Coordinates of N, CA and C in Angstrom, one line a residue:
M1 N -189.9 72.4 34.7 CA -190.7 73.9 35.3 C -189.7 73.6 36.9
K2 N -189.7 74.6 36.4 CA -188.9 75.3 38.2 C -189.6 76.5 37.9
L3 N -190.5 76.8 39.2 CA -190.8 78.0 39.4 C -191.0 78.5 40.9
P4 N -191.0 80.4 41.4 CA -190.7 80.6 42.3 C -191.6 80.6 43.0
S5 N -191.8 80.7 44.2 CA -193.1 80.5 45.0 C -194.1 81.0 45.1
K6 N -194.6 82.2 44.5 CA -195.2 82.8 44.4 C -196.4 81.9 42.8
E7 N -195.3 82.3 41.6 CA -196.5 81.5 40.4 C -196.6 80.0 40.9
L8 N -196.0 79.3 41.9 CA -195.8 77.9 41.9 C -197.2 78.1 42.6
M9 N -197.7 78.7 43.8 CA -199.5 78.7 44.5 C -199.7 79.1 43.5
E10 N -199.9 80.7 42.7 CA -201.1 80.6 41.7 C -201.2 79.1 40.9
K11 N -200.3 78.5 40.2 CA -200.6 77.5 39.3 C -201.1 76.7 40.2
L12 N -201.4 76.4 41.8 CA -202.0 76.0 42.2 C -203.1 75.6 43.2
G13 N -203.0 77.3 42.5 CA -205.0 77.4 43.1 C -204.7 77.9 44.4
V14 N -203.4 78.1 45.1 CA -203.3 79.4 46.2 C -203.3 80.6 46.1
S15 N -203.3 81.7 46.9 CA -204.2 82.7 46.5 C -202.2 83.7 47.3
Y16 N -201.9 83.7 47.9 CA -200.4 83.1 48.6 C -199.5 82.7 48.8
A17 N -198.3 82.8 48.8 CA -196.9 82.1 49.4 C -196.9 81.8 50.8
L18 N -197.6 80.0 50.4 CA -197.0 79.6 51.6 C -195.6 80.0 52.3
G19 N -196.2 79.9 54.3 CA -194.5 80.0 55.3 C -194.1 78.5 55.7
P20 N -193.8 78.2 56.6 CA -193.2 77.2 57.4 C -195.1 76.6 58.5
Y21 N -195.7 75.1 58.4 CA -196.5 74.4 58.9 C -198.3 75.2 58.4
E22 N -197.6 76.1 56.7 CA -199.8 76.7 57.1 C -200.1 76.1 56.2
T23 N -201.9 75.8 55.2 CA -201.8 75.8 54.9 C -203.7 76.3 54.3
F24 N -203.4 75.4 53.4 CA -204.5 75.8 52.2 C -205.3 74.9 51.9
P25 N -206.8 73.9 53.3 CA -207.1 73.9 52.1 C -208.3 74.1 51.5
W26 N -209.5 72.8 50.9 CA -210.2 72.7 49.5 C -211.5 71.7 50.6
S27 N -212.9 71.9 50.1 CA -213.1 71.3 49.5 C -214.8 71.0 50.6
V28 N -215.7 69.6 49.5 CA -217.0 69.8 49.0 C -217.3 68.3 49.5
Y29 N -218.9 68.4 49.5 CA -219.9 67.7 50.0 C -220.6 67.2 49.7
D30 N -220.8 66.0 48.8 CA -222.1 65.4 48.0 C -223.0 64.7 49.0
I31 N -224.4 65.2 49.5 CA -224.6 64.8 50.3 C -225.8 62.8 49.8
E32 N -226.1 63.4 48.2 CA -226.9 62.9 47.3 C -226.4 61.2 47.3
E33 N -224.6 61.5 47.2 CA -223.9 59.9 46.0 C -222.9 59.3 48.2
G34 N -222.7 60.1 49.0 CA -222.1 60.1 50.6 C -220.8 60.2 50.0
K35 N -220.0 61.2 49.9 CA -218.6 61.7 49.5 C -218.8 62.6 49.4
T36 N -217.1 62.7 50.4 CA -216.1 65.0 50.6 C -215.5 64.1 49.6
C37 N -214.7 65.9 48.7 CA -213.9 65.6 48.3 C -213.1 67.0 49.0
S38 N -211.7 66.0 49.0 CA -210.6 67.7 50.4 C -209.7 67.8 49.1
A39 N -209.0 68.5 48.9 CA -207.2 68.6 48.5 C -206.7 69.9 49.4
E40 N -205.9 69.7 49.3 CA -204.9 71.0 50.2 C -203.6 71.1 50.4
V41 N -203.2 71.8 49.8 CA -202.4 72.3 50.0 C -201.0 72.9 51.2
R42 N -199.9 72.3 51.4 CA -199.7 71.9 52.9 C -197.5 73.2 53.3
M43 N -197.1 73.8 54.0 CA -195.9 73.9 53.7 C -195.3 72.5 55.8
N44 N -194.0 72.3 55.2 CA -193.6 71.4 56.7 C -192.6 72.8 56.5
P45 N -192.3 72.1 58.3 CA -191.9 73.5 59.0 C -190.6 73.6 58.9
D46 N -189.7 73.6 58.1 CA -188.9 74.5 58.0 C -188.1 75.0 56.7
G47 N -189.7 74.8 56.0 CA -190.1 75.9 55.3 C -189.4 75.0 53.6
A48 N -189.2 73.8 53.7 CA -187.5 73.4 52.7 C -188.2 72.4 51.8
E49 N -190.1 72.0 51.9 CA -191.2 71.1 51.0 C -192.7 71.6 50.9
I50 N -193.1 71.0 50.0 CA -194.4 71.6 49.8 C -195.1 69.6 49.3
E51 N -196.5 70.1 49.9 CA -197.0 68.5 49.8 C -198.3 69.5 49.7
A52 N -199.1 69.1 47.7 CA -200.5 68.9 47.7 C -201.4 67.4 47.3
E53 N -201.9 67.4 47.6 CA -202.8 66.4 48.0 C -204.3 66.2 47.3
I54 N -205.2 65.3 46.7 CA -206.9 65.7 46.7 C -207.0 63.8 47.6
Q55 N -208.1 63.7 47.6 CA -209.0 62.8 48.5 C -210.0 62.4 48.7
I56 N -210.8 61.6 48.8 CA -212.0 60.9 48.4 C -212.5 60.9 49.0
F57 N -213.4 60.2 50.0 CA -213.4 60.3 51.5 C -215.2 59.6 51.3
Y58 N -215.9 58.9 51.7 CA -216.7 58.0 51.0 C -217.3 57.3 52.7
D59 N -219.0 58.0 52.8 CA -219.9 57.6 54.0 C -220.2 56.1 54.4
T60 N -220.6 55.7 52.7 CA -220.0 54.5 52.4 C -219.2 53.4 51.3
P61 N -218.4 53.3 51.7 CA -217.6 53.9 50.5 C -218.0 52.1 49.3
P62 N -218.1 52.3 48.0 CA -218.7 50.8 46.7 C -217.5 49.7 47.9
S63 N -218.0 49.0 46.6 CA -218.1 47.2 47.0 C -215.9 47.4 46.6
G64 N -215.1 47.2 47.6 CA -214.1 46.8 47.0 C -213.1 48.2 47.1
K65 N -213.8 49.0 47.3 CA -212.7 50.4 47.7 C -212.7 50.8 49.9
A66 N -211.8 51.3 50.5 CA -212.1 51.8 50.8 C -212.2 52.4 50.6
S67 N -212.9 53.7 53.0 CA -213.6 54.4 52.7 C -211.9 55.7 52.2
I68 N -211.9 56.0 52.1 CA -210.6 56.4 51.4 C -210.1 56.2 50.8
E69 N -209.9 57.2 49.2 CA -208.7 56.8 48.4 C -207.9 59.0 48.0
Q70 N -207.2 57.9 47.9 CA -205.7 58.9 47.4 C -205.9 58.8 46.2
I71 N -206.6 60.2 46.3 CA -206.4 60.6 44.7 C -205.1 60.9 44.1
L72 N -204.7 62.4 44.9 CA -202.9 62.8 44.0 C -202.4 62.2 45.3
W73 N -200.6 62.7 45.5 CA -199.7 63.2 46.4 C -198.9 64.0 45.5
M74 N -198.7 64.7 45.6 CA -197.3 65.6 45.6 C -196.0 66.0 46.4
K75 N -194.9 66.3 45.6 CA -194.1 67.3 46.7 C -193.6 68.0 45.4
I76 N -193.4 69.5 46.5 CA -192.3 69.9 45.5 C -191.3 70.8 46.5
K77 N -189.8 70.2 46.1 CA -188.9 70.6 46.9 C -188.3 72.5 46.3
P78 N -188.1 72.9 46.8 CA -186.7 73.8 46.2 C -185.4 73.4 45.3
H79 N -185.0 74.6 43.7 CA -184.2 74.0 43.4 C -183.4 74.7 43.3
L80 N -183.2 75.5 43.6 CA -182.3 77.2 44.2 C -183.3 77.5 45.0
K81 N -182.2 78.7 44.5 CA -182.7 79.9 46.0 C -184.2 80.2 45.6
D82 N -185.1 80.5 44.7 CA -186.4 81.4 44.9 C -188.1 80.3 43.7
Q83 N -186.6 79.5 43.4 CA -187.6 78.4 43.2 C -187.1 77.1 42.8
W84 N -188.4 77.0 43.1 CA -189.4 74.7 43.0 C -189.4 74.2 42.1
D85 N -188.9 73.3 42.2 CA -189.8 71.8 41.4 C -190.5 70.9 42.2
V86 N -191.4 70.2 41.2 CA -192.4 69.3 41.4 C -190.9 67.8 41.2
S87 N -191.7 67.5 42.7 CA -190.3 65.9 42.7 C -191.1 64.6 42.4
D88 N -192.0 64.7 43.2 CA -193.0 63.7 43.9 C -194.5 63.8 42.8
L89 N -194.7 63.0 42.6 CA -196.3 62.9 41.8 C -196.3 61.4 41.8
W90 N -197.6 60.7 42.5 CA -198.2 59.1 42.3 C -200.1 60.5 42.5
I91 N -200.1 59.2 41.3 CA -201.6 59.1 41.3 C -202.1 58.0 41.4
R92 N -203.1 57.8 42.4 CA -204.0 57.2 42.3 C -202.9 55.7 43.5
R93 N -202.7 56.2 43.6 CA -201.0 55.3 44.0 C -200.0 54.1 43.1
E94 N -200.4 55.4 41.9 CA -199.0 54.6 40.6 C -197.8 56.7 41.1
N95 N -196.6 55.7 40.1 CA -196.2 57.2 40.6 C -196.3 57.3 39.5
W96 N -195.9 59.2 38.8 CA -196.2 59.5 37.5 C -195.3 60.0 36.9
G97 N -194.6 60.3 37.9 CA -193.1 61.5 38.5 C -192.0 60.5 36.2
G98 N -191.7 61.2 35.7 CA -191.8 61.3 34.5 C -192.3 59.9 33.6
K99 N -193.7 59.9 33.7 CA -194.1 59.3 33.4 C -194.8 59.3 32.2
I100 N -194.9 60.2 31.8 CA -195.5 61.8 30.6 C -195.0 62.3 30.3
Y101 N -194.8 63.2 29.0 CA -193.7 65.1 29.2 C -194.6 65.7 29.9
N102 N -193.7 66.5 30.4 CA -193.9 68.2 30.5 C -194.2 66.8 32.4
W103 N -194.7 66.5 32.9 CA -195.0 65.9 34.1 C -195.2 66.9 35.2
E104 N -194.5 67.4 35.6 CA -194.4 68.7 36.5 C -195.5 69.5 36.3
E105 N -195.5 71.1 35.2 CA -196.9 71.0 35.3 C -198.2 70.7 35.2
K106 N -198.3 69.5 33.7 CA -199.8 68.9 33.6 C -199.6 68.0 35.5
S107 N -198.5 67.7 36.2 CA -199.4 68.1 37.6 C -200.1 68.3 38.1
C108 N -199.4 69.9 38.1 CA -200.4 71.1 38.8 C -201.3 71.6 37.8
N109 N -201.6 72.0 36.9 CA -202.4 72.1 35.7 C -203.6 70.6 36.6
F110 N -203.9 69.7 36.5 CA -204.4 68.7 37.0 C -205.6 69.2 38.4
F111 N -203.9 69.0 39.1 CA -204.6 70.0 40.5 C -204.9 70.6 40.6
R112 N -204.8 71.7 40.0 CA -206.2 73.0 40.0 C -206.7 72.9 39.5
A113 N -207.3 71.7 38.8 CA -209.0 71.5 37.4 C -209.3 70.7 38.4
C114 N -208.7 70.0 39.9 CA -209.8 69.6 40.7 C -210.4 70.5 41.7
V115 N -209.1 71.0 41.8 CA -209.5 71.8 43.0 C -210.6 73.5 41.9
A116 N -210.2 73.7 40.8 CA -211.9 74.9 40.1 C -213.2 74.4 40.5
E117 N -213.0 72.3 39.8 CA -214.5 71.9 41.1 C -214.5 71.7 41.6
I118 N -214.1 71.7 42.9 CA -214.3 71.7 43.6 C -214.8 72.9 45.0
E119 N -214.1 74.0 43.8 CA -214.2 75.1 44.5 C -216.2 76.3 44.0
Q120 N -216.4 75.0 42.5 CA -217.3 75.1 42.2 C -218.5 74.7 43.3
G121 N -217.9 73.6 44.0 CA -219.1 72.7 45.0 C -219.4 71.8 44.3
R122 N -218.3 71.2 43.2 CA -218.7 69.4 42.5 C -217.5 69.0 43.2
I123 N -218.2 67.3 42.7 CA -217.2 66.4 42.9 C -216.1 65.8 42.1
P124 N -215.5 66.5 41.8 CA -214.7 66.6 40.2 C -214.7 65.5 40.2
D125 N -214.7 64.6 39.0 CA -214.7 63.2 37.8 C -213.5 63.2 37.7
I126 N -212.6 63.0 38.0 CA -211.6 62.5 38.1 C -210.8 61.6 37.1
D127 N -211.7 61.0 37.1 CA -211.3 59.7 35.4 C -211.3 61.1 34.0
A128 N -211.6 62.1 34.1 CA -212.3 62.9 32.8 C -210.8 64.3 32.9
L129 N -210.9 65.0 34.3 CA -209.5 65.6 34.4 C -208.4 64.9 33.7
L130 N -208.2 63.7 34.3 CA -207.1 62.8 34.3 C -207.0 63.0 33.2
E131 N -208.0 62.3 31.9 CA -207.6 62.3 30.2 C -208.1 63.9 29.3
R132 N -208.2 65.0 30.4 CA -207.4 66.4 30.1 C -205.7 66.6 30.2
E133 N -206.3 66.7 32.0 CA -205.0 67.3 31.8 C -203.6 66.0 32.0
M134 N -203.6 65.2 32.4 CA -202.9 64.9 31.6 C -202.1 63.6 30.4
S135 N -203.6 64.1 29.4 CA -202.7 63.5 28.4 C -201.6 63.7 27.8
E136 N -200.8 62.8 26.7 CA -199.4 62.9 26.0 C -200.8 63.6 24.6
K137 N -200.7 64.7 23.7 CA -201.0 64.8 22.6 C -199.9 65.4 22.5
E138 N -198.4 66.9 23.1 CA -198.1 67.2 22.3 C -197.3 66.7 21.4
R139 N -197.3 67.6 19.9 CA -196.2 66.8 19.6 C -194.6 65.8 19.8
F140 N -194.4 66.4 20.5 CA -193.6 65.8 20.2 C -193.3 65.0 21.9
S141 N -194.8 64.5 23.5 CA -194.2 64.6 24.2 C -193.5 62.8 24.1
G142 N -193.2 62.9 24.8 CA -192.2 60.6 25.0 C -190.6 61.0 24.4
T143 N -190.5 62.1 24.0 CA -189.1 62.0 23.3 C -188.7 63.0 24.0
R144 N -186.8 63.0 24.3 CA -186.4 63.4 24.5 C -185.0 63.7 24.0
G145 N -185.6 64.6 23.1 CA -184.1 65.2 21.8 C -184.4 64.8 19.7
G146 N -183.6 65.2 18.8 CA -184.4 64.8 18.0 C -182.8 64.3 17.2
G147 N -183.3 64.0 16.5 CA -182.7 62.9 15.4 C -182.1 62.0 15.7
A148 N -181.2 61.0 14.6 CA -180.8 59.6 15.0 C -179.9 60.3 15.3
G149 N -179.2 61.0 15.8 CA -178.0 61.4 17.1 C -176.5 61.1 15.7
K150 N -176.7 61.4 14.8 CA -175.6 61.7 14.0 C -175.6 62.4 12.7
S151 N -174.1 62.9 12.5 CA -174.3 63.7 11.8 C -174.4 63.4 10.2
P152 N -174.7 63.9 9.5 CA -174.4 63.3 7.7 C -173.5 62.8 6.8
K153 N -173.0 62.8 6.2 CA -171.6 62.7 6.1 C -172.2 63.8 4.5
I154 N -171.4 64.0 4.3 CA -171.7 65.5 2.8 C -170.3 66.0 2.8
R155 N -170.0 65.1 1.4 CA -169.0 65.6 0.5 C -168.8 67.2 -0.3
P156 N -167.8 67.5 0.1 CA -168.0 69.5 -0.4 C -168.3 68.8 -2.2
E157 N -167.8 68.5 -3.0 CA -168.6 68.8 -4.8 C -169.9 68.4 -4.5
Q158 N -170.3 68.4 -3.7 CA -171.7 68.1 -2.8 C -173.0 69.1 -3.5
I159 N -172.2 70.2 -2.6 CA -172.6 71.2 -1.8 C -172.5 72.5 -3.0
L160 N -170.9 72.2 -3.3 CA -170.6 73.0 -4.1 C -171.7 72.1 -6.0
N161 N -172.5 71.4 -6.7 CA -173.0 70.4 -7.5 C -171.8 70.4 -8.8
M162 N -170.5 70.1 -8.1 CA -168.7 69.8 -8.6 C -169.1 68.7 -9.5
K163 N -170.2 67.5 -8.7 CA -169.7 65.9 -8.6 C -168.5 65.8 -9.3
G164 N -167.0 67.1 -8.2 CA -166.2 64.9 -8.2 C -164.9 66.1 -9.5
Q165 N -165.5 66.8 -10.2 CA -164.3 68.1 -11.0 C -164.3 68.5 -10.4
G166 N -162.7 68.9 -10.9 CA -161.5 69.9 -10.2 C -162.0 71.1 -10.3
F167 N -160.9 71.8 -10.4 CA -161.1 73.8 -10.7 C -161.3 73.0 -12.5

């Protein structure tokens, strides 16, 4: 998935192409659950990297969890002149880079789905969105090409139905 800057930003939910030092944040707070979900897309100072991340902050963390949960961290780098490509993807501290078919596009879709929930004033259901956006339901998911890698042997008489008989 190699996209021009503007298309990439649209895919992430940002309405314009970011410049160096710029950031585009979203945030929602659920007072009943005592947690905040924030998402952010930012460009580094020299304009050569874009990062996107989603975090959940707990007022009172559930037992066994830290007060901050890193949901997603993604790094996007320039591929060619104005083409950008996802280079790193971590979801819940697990490296997802290359783990599933079409992971670069799916990571952007997952990020955008979380942002859509935040924009609606809801804490995203991370498990449901992971299942929906990062699944491997495509027909060719997980494959790297087709066939057995070897051409079949065909004798000319098979094509002409000559059964080995001459002219």
